[in-house]
mmCIF file of C-alpha atoms in Angstrom:
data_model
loop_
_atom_site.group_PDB
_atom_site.id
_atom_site.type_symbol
_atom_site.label_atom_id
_atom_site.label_comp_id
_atom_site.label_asym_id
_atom_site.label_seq_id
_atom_site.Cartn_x
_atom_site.Cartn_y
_atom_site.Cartn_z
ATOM 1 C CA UNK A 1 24.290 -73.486 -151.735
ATOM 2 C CA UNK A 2 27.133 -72.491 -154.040
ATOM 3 C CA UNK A 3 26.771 -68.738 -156.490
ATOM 4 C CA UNK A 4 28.613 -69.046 -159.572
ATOM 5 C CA UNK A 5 29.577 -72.608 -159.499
ATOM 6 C CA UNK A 6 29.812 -71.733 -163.351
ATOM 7 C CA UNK A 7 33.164 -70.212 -162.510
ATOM 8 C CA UNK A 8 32.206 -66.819 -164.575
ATOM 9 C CA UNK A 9 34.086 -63.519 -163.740
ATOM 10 C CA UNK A 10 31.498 -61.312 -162.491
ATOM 11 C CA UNK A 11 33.774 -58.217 -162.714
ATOM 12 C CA UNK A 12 30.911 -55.846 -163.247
ATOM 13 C CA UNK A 13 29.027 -54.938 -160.139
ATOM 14 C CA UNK A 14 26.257 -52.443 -159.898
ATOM 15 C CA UNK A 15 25.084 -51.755 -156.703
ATOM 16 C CA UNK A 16 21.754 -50.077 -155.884
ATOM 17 C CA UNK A 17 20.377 -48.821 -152.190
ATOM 18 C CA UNK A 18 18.175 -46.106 -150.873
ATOM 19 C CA UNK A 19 17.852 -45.542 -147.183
ATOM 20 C CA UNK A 20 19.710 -47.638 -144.821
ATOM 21 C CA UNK A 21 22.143 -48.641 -147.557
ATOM 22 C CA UNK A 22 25.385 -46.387 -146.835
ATOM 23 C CA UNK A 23 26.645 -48.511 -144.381
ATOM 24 C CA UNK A 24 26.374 -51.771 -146.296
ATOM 25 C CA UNK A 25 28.274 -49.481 -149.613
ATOM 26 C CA UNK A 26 31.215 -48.408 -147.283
ATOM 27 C CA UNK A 27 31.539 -52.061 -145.707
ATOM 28 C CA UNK A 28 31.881 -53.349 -149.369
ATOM 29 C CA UNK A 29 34.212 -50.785 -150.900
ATOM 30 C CA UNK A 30 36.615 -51.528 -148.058
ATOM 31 C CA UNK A 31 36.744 -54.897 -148.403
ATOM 32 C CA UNK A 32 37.983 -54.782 -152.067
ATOM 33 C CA UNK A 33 41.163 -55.301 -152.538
ATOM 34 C CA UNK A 34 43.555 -52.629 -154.379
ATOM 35 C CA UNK A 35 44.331 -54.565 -157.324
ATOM 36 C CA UNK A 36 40.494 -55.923 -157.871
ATOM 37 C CA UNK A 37 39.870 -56.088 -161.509
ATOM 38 C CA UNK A 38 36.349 -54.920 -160.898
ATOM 39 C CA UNK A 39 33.748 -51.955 -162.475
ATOM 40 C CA UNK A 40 32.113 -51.411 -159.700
ATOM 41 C CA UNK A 41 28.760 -48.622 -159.879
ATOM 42 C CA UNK A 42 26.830 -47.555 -157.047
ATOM 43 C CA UNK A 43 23.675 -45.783 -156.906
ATOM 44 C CA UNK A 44 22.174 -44.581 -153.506
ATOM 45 C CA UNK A 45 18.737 -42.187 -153.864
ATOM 46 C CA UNK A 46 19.783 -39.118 -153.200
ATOM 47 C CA UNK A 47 18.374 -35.607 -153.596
ATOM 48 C CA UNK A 48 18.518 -33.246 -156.688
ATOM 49 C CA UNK A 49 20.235 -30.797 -154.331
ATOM 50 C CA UNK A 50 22.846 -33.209 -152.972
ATOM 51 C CA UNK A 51 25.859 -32.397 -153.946
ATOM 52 C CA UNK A 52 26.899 -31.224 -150.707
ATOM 53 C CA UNK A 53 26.612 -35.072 -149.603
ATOM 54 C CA UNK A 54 30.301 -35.260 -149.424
ATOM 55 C CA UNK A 55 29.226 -39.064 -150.638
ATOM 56 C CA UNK A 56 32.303 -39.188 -152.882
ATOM 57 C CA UNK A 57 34.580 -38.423 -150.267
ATOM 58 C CA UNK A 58 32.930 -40.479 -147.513
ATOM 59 C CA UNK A 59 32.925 -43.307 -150.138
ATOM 60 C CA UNK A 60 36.551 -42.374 -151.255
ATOM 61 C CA UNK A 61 37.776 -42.321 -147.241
ATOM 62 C CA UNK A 62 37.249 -46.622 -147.247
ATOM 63 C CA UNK A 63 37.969 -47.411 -151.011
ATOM 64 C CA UNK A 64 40.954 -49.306 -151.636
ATOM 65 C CA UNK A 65 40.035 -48.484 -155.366
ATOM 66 C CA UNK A 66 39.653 -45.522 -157.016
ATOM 67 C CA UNK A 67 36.284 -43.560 -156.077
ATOM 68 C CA UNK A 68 35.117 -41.192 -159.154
ATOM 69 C CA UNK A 69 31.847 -39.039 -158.815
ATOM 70 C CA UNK A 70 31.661 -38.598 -162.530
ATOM 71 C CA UNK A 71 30.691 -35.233 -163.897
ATOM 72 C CA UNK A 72 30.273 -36.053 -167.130
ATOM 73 C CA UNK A 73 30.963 -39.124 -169.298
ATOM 74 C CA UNK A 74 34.023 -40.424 -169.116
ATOM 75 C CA UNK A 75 35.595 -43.815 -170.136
ATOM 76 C CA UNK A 76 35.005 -46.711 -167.574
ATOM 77 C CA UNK A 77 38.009 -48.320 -166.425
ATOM 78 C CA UNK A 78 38.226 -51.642 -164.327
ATOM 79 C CA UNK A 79 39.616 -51.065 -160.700
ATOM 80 C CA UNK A 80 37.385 -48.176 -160.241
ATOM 81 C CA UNK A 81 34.310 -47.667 -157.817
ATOM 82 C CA UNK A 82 32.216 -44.950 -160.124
ATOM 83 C CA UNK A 83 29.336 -42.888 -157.596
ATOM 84 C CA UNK A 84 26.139 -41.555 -159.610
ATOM 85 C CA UNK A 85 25.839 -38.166 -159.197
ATOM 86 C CA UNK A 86 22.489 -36.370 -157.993
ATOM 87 C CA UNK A 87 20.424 -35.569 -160.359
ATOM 88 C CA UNK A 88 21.409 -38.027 -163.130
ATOM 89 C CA UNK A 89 20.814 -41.174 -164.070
ATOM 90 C CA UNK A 90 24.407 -43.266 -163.980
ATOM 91 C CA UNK A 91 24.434 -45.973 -167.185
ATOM 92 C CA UNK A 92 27.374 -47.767 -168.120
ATOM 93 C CA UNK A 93 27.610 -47.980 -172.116
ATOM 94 C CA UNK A 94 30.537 -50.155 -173.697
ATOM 95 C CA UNK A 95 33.896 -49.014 -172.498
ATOM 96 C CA UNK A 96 32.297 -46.105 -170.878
ATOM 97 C CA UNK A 97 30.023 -44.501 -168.134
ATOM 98 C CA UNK A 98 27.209 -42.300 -169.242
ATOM 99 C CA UNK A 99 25.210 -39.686 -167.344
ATOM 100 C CA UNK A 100 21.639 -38.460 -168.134
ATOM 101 C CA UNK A 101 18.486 -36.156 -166.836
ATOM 102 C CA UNK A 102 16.280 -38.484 -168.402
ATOM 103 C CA UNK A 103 13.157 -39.216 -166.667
ATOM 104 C CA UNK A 104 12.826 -39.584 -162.762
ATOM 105 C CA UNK A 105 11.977 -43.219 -162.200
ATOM 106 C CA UNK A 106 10.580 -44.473 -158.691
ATOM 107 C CA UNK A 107 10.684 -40.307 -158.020
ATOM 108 C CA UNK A 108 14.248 -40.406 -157.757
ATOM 109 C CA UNK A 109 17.678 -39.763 -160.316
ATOM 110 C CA UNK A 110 19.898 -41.225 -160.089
ATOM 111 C CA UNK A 111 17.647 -44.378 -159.709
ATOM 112 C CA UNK A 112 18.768 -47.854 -159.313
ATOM 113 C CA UNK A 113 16.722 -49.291 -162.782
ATOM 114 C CA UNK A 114 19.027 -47.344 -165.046
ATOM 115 C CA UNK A 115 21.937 -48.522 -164.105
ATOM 116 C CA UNK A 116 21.470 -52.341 -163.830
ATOM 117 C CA UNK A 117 19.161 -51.987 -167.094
ATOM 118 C CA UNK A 118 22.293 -50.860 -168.842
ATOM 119 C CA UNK A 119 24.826 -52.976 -167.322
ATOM 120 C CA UNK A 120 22.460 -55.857 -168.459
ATOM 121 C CA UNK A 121 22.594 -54.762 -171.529
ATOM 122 C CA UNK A 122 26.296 -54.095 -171.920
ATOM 123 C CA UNK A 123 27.826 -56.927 -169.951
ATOM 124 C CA UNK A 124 24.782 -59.778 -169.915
ATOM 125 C CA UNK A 125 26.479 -62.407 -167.448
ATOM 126 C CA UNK A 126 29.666 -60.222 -166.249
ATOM 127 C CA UNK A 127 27.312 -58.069 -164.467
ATOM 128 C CA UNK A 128 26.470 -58.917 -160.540
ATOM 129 C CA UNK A 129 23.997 -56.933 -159.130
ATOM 130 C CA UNK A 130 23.379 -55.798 -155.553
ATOM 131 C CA UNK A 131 20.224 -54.386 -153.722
ATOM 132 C CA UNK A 132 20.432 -53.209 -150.697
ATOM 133 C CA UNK A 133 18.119 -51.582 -148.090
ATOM 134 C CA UNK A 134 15.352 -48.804 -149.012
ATOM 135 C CA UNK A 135 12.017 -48.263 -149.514
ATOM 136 C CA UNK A 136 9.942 -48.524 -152.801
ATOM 137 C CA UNK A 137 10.898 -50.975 -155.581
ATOM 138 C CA UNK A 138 13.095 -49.386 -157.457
ATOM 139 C CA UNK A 139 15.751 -52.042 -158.630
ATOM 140 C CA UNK A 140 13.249 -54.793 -159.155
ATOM 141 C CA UNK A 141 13.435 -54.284 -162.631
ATOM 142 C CA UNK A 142 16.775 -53.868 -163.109
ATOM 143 C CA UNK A 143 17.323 -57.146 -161.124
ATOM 144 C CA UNK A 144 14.830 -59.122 -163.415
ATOM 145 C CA UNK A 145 17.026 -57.685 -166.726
ATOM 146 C CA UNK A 146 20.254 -58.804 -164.686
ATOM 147 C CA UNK A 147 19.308 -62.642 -164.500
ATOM 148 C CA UNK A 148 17.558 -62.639 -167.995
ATOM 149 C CA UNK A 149 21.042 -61.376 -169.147
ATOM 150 C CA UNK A 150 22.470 -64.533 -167.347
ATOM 151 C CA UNK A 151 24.095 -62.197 -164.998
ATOM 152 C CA UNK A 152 24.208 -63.044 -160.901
ATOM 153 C CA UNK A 153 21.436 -61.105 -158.171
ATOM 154 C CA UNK A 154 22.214 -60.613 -154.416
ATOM 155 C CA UNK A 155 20.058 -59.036 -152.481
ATOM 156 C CA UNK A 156 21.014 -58.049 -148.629
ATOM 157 C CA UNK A 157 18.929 -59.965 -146.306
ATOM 158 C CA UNK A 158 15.656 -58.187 -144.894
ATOM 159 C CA UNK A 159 16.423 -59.382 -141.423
ATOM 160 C CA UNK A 160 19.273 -57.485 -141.454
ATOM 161 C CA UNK A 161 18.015 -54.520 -144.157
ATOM 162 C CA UNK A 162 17.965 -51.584 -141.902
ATOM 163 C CA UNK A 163 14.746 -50.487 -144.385
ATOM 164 C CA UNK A 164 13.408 -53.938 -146.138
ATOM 165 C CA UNK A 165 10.763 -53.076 -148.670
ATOM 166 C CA UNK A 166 13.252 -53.025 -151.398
ATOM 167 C CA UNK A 167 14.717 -56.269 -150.572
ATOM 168 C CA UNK A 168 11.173 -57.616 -149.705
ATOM 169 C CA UNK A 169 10.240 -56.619 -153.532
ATOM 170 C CA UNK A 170 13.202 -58.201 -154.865
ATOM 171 C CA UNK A 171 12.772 -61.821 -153.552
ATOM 172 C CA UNK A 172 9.232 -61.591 -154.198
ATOM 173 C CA UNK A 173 10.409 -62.024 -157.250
ATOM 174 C CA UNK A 174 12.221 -65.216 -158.702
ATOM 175 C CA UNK A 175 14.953 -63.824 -160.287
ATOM 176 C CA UNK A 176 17.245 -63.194 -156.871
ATOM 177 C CA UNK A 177 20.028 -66.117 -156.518
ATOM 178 C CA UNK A 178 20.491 -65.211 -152.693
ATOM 179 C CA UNK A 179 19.800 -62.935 -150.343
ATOM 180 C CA UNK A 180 23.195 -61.958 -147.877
ATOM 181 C CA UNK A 181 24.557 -60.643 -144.743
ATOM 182 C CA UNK A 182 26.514 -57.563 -145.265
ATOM 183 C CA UNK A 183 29.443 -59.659 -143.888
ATOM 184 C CA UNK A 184 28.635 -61.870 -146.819
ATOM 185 C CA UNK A 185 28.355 -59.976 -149.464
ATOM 186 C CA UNK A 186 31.991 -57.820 -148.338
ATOM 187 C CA UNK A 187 33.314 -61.460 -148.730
ATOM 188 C CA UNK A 188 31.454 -63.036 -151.558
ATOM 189 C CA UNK A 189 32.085 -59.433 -154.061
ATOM 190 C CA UNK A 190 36.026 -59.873 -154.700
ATOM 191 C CA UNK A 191 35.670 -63.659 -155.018
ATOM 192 C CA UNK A 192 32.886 -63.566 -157.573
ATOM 193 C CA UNK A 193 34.851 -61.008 -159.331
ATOM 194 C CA UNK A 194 37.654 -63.395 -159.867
ATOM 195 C CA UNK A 195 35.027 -66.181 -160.807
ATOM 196 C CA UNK A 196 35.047 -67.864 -157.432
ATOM 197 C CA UNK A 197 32.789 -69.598 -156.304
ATOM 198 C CA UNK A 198 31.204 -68.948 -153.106
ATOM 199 C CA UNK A 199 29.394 -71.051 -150.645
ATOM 200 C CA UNK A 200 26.695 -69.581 -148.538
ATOM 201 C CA UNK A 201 24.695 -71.599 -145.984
ATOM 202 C CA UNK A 202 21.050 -71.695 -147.346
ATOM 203 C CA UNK A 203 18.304 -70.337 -145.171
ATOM 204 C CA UNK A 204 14.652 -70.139 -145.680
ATOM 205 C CA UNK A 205 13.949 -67.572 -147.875
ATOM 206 C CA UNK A 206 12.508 -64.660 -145.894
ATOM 207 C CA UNK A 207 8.685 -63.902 -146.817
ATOM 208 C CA UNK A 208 7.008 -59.955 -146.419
ATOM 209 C CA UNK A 209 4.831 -61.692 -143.721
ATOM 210 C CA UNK A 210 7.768 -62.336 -141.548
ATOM 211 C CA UNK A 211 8.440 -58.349 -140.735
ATOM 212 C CA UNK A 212 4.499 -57.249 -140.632
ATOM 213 C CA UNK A 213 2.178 -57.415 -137.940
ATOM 214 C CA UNK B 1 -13.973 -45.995 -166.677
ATOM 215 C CA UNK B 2 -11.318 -48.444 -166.239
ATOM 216 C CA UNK B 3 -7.977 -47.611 -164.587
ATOM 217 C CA UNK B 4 -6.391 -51.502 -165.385
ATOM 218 C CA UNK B 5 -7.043 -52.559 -169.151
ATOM 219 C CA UNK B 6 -8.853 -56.191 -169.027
ATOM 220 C CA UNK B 7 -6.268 -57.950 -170.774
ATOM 221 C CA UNK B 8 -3.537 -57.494 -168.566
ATOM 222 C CA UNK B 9 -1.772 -61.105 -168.253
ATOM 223 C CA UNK B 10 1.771 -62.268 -167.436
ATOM 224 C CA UNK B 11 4.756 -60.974 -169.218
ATOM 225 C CA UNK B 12 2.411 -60.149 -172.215
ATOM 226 C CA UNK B 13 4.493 -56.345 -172.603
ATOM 227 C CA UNK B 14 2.662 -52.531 -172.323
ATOM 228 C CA UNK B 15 -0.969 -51.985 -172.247
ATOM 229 C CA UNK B 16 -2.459 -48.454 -172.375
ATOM 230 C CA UNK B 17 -3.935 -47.267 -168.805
ATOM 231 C CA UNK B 18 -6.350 -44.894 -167.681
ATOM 232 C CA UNK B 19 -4.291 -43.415 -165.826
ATOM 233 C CA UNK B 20 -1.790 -40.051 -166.253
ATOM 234 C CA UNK B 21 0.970 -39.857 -165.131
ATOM 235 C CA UNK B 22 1.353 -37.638 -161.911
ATOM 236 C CA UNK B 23 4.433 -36.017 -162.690
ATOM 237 C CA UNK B 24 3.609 -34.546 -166.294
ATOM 238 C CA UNK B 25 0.303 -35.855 -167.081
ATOM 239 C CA UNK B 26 0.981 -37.965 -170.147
ATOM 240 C CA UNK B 27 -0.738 -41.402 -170.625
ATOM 241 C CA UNK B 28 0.712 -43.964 -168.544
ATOM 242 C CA UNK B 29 1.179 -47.344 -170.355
ATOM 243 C CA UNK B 30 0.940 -50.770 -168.158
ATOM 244 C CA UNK B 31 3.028 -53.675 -167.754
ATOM 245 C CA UNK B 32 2.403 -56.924 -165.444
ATOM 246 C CA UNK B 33 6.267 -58.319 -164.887
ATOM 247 C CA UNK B 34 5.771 -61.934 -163.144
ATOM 248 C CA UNK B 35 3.091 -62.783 -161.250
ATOM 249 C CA UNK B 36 2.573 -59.776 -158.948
ATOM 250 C CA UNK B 37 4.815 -56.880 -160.592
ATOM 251 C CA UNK B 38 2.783 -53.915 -161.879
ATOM 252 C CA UNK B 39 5.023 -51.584 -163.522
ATOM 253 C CA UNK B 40 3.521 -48.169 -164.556
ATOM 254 C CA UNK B 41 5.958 -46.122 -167.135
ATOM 255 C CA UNK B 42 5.014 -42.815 -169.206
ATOM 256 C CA UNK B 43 5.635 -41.378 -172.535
ATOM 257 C CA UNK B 44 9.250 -39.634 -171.246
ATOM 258 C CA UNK B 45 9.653 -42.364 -168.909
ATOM 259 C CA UNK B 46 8.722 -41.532 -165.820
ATOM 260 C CA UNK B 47 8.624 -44.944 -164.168
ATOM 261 C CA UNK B 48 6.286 -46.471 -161.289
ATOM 262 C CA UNK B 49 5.654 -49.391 -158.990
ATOM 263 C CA UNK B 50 1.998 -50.119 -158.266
ATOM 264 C CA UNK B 51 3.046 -48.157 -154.536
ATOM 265 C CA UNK B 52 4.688 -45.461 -155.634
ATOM 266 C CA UNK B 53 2.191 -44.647 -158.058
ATOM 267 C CA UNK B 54 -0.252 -44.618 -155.721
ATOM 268 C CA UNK B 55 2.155 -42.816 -153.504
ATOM 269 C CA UNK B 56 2.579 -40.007 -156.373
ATOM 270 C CA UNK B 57 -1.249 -39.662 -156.847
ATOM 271 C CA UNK B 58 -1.906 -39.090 -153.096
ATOM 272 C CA UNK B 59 0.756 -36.630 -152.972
ATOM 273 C CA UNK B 60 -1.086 -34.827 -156.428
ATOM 274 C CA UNK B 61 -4.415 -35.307 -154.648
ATOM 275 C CA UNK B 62 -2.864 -33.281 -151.441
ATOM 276 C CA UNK B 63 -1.614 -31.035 -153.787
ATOM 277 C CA UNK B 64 -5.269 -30.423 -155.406
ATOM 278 C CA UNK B 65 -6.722 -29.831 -152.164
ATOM 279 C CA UNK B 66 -4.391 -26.975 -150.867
ATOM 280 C CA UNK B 67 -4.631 -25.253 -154.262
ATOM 281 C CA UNK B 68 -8.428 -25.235 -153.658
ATOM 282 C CA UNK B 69 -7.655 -23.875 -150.173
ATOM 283 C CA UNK B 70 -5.298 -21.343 -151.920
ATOM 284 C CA UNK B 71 -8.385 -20.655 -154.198
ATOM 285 C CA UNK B 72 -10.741 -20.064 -151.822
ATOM 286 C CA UNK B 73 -8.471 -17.970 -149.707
ATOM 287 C CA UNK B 74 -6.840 -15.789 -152.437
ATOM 288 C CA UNK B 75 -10.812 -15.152 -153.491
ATOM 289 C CA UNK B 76 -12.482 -14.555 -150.540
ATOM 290 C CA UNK B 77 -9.334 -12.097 -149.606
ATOM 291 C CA UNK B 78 -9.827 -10.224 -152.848
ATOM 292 C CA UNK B 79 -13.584 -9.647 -152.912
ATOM 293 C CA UNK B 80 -12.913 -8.391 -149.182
ATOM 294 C CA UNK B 81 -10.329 -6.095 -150.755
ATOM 295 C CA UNK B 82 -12.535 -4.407 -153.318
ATOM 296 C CA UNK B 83 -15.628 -4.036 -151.054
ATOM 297 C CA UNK B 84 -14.977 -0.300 -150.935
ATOM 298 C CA UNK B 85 -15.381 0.107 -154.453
ATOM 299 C CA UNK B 86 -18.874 -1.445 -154.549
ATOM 300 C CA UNK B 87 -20.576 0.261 -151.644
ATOM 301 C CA UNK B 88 -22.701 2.200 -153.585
ATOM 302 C CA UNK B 89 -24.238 -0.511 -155.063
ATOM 303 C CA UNK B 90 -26.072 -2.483 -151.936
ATOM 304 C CA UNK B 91 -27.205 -5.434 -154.407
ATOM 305 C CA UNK B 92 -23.897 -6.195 -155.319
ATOM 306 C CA UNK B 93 -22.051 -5.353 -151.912
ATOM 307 C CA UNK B 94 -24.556 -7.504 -150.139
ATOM 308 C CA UNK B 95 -23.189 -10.960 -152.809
ATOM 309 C CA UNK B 96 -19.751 -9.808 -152.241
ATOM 310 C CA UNK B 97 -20.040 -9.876 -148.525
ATOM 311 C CA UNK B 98 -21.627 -13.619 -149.061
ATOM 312 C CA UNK B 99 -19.169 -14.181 -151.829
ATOM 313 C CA UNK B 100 -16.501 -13.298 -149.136
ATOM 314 C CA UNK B 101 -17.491 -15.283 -146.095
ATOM 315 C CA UNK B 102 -18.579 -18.276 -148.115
ATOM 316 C CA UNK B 103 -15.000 -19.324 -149.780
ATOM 317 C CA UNK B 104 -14.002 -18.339 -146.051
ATOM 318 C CA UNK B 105 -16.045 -20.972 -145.052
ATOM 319 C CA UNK B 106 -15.328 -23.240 -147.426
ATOM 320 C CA UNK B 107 -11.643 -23.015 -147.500
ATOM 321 C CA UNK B 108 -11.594 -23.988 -143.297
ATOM 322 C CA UNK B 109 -13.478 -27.036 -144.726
ATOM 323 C CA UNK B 110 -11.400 -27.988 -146.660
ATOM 324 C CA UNK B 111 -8.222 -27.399 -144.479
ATOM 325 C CA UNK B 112 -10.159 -29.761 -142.337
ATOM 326 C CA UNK B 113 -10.348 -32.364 -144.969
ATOM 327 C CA UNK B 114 -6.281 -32.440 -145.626
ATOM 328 C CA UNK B 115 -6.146 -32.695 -142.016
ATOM 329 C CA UNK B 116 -8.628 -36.071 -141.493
ATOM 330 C CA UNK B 117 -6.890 -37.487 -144.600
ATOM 331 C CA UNK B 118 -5.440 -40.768 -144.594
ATOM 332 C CA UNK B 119 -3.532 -41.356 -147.258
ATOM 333 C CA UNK B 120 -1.990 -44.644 -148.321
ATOM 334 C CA UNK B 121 1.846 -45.682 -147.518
ATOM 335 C CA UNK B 122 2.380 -43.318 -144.983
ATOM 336 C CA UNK B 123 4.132 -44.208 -141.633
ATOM 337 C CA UNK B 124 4.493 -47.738 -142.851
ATOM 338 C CA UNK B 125 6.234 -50.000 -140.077
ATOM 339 C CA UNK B 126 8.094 -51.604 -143.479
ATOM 340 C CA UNK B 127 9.662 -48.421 -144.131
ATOM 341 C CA UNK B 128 9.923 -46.616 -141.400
ATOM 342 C CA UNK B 129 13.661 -46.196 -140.832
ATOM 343 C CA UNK B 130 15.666 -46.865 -138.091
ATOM 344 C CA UNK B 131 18.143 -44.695 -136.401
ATOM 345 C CA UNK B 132 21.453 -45.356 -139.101
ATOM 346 C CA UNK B 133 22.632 -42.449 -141.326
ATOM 347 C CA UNK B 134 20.910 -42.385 -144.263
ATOM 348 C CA UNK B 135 22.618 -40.437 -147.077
#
């Protein structure tokens, strides 16, 4: 099957994961290229009390692009991997990036639903967005507001999904264009960004009763 | 008393529950996103999947129980506290002493009843993590 045989830059790319998900983030970041023309937002739960995570720096350590950690808003510039901080929501408003203490959703901030809400909102078809492994559903949401916008939804394949009930949740749903490998997705990012298109090999589409007893 | 309003078809936007929300007790409106997708959301927007909903309310329910055990404990430790200063009375000592060993009583029960609990989602196969870092 072929993602974006429109040929649209999706140079906005929000990514969402809970548990399990680091891994999948750093393999990503490092396989963007310096000069990638990208806004690219990640939100991993994380705890209110966080902040000695080191996540910025562990995120910063692979990125070919610049890694911020925002601490408050600031104007969002392309070629720049932005980290939502604990405790607050991340949101991307036009031309910038916008933190808030609103609500808890899913029991977490920053939550996933926030972000890709926003992006939707801002950037309707510019906007891919990732979901990665983690429990719960946040995301689900946010991916449904994605592909109304006419924007693009990968979500990493259970199989591989260290923690699959997020993914699971997400391609219960008809709004996902194709679940990935890692491997796949660190190839498929910087191409879609450029408004590539990328082949992937279709598989079956994984069901919940595939990984229960 | 319904916790689901009747109505609630596909796609067809917020219905008021009868449910509160379990992390500041306002009204929790309803939505049904696709075919499968309840979404529970609150006045300030505290946000819920049918799971984690029910996830929040077992953890409130938990909560309810060891502030009844706290209850019970904290009374049963005071009325054996103040014994002294009823002792002349022998009606009253003699309900304070049952006061006492009662909520004693009660409070071990129930301790027990957290402990037999079996609350949904937990130690879910699905979610159980494996060994990776997770942040």
């Amino acid at each position: 099957m072929n993602l974006n045989a429109e040929n649209i830059r999706r140079d906005i790319v929000v990514i969402g994961g809970s548990a399990g998900a680091l891994s999948t983030v750093l393999a990503i970041v490092a396989g963007m290229p310096r000069d990638l023309p990208a806004l690219v937002s990640v939100v991993i739960h994380r705890r209110a009390n966080s902040e000695a995570s080191h996540l910025h720096e562990i995120v910063a350590r692979r990125s070919p692009l610049r890694v911020v950690e925002p601490v408050t808003d600031e104007s969002s510039r392309l070629g720049t991997v932005y980290i939502a901080p604990a405790d607050r929501h991340l949101m991307l408003e036009n031309g910038h990036v916008r933190l808030s203490r609103s609500a808890q959703e899913h029991r977490f901030r920053p939550a996933i639903d926030p972000l890709f809400v926003s992006a939707s909102q801002v950037h309707g078809h510019r906007v891919v967005g990732v979901l990665l492994s983690g429990g719960g559903s946040d995301g689900v949401l946010g991916l449904t507001a994605i592909k109304a916008a006419g924007g693009l939804c990968l979500v990493q394949d259970p199989a591989e999904a260290p923690v699959k009930t997020m993914p699971l949740n997400a391609l219960q749903k008809d709004q996902v264009d194709a679940f990935v490998t890692s491997a796949e997705l660190t190839a498929a990012l910087p191409r879609l960004v450029r408004g590539e298109t990328v082949a992937l090999t279709p598989r079956p589409r994984p069901l919940r009763s595939d990984f229960c007893s | 008393m319904h916790t689901l309003p009747e109505d609630l078809t596909r796609n067809s936007g917020e219905h008021l529950s009868g449910l509160i929300c379990p992390d500041c007790g306002g009204n929790l409106v309803v939505a049904l996103i696709g075919d499968a997708h309840l979404h529970f959301r609150c006045r300030v927007g505290h946000s819920y999947a049918l799971l984690e909903l029910l996830a929040a309310k077992e953890e409130r329910l938990e909560n309810a129980l060891w502030a009844a055990v706290y209850h019970l404990e904290e009374l049963s430790a005071l009325v054996n506290d103040v014994l002294p200063r009823v002792e002349h009375e022998p009606s009253l000592h003699e309900a304070f002493l049952r006061r006492r060993d009662l909520a004693a009583d009660l409070s071990k029960a129930v301790r027990h009843l957290i402990a037999a609990d079996q609350p949904l989602g937990r130690a879910d196969p699905r979610t159980r993590p494996e060994p990776e870092g997770a942040p």
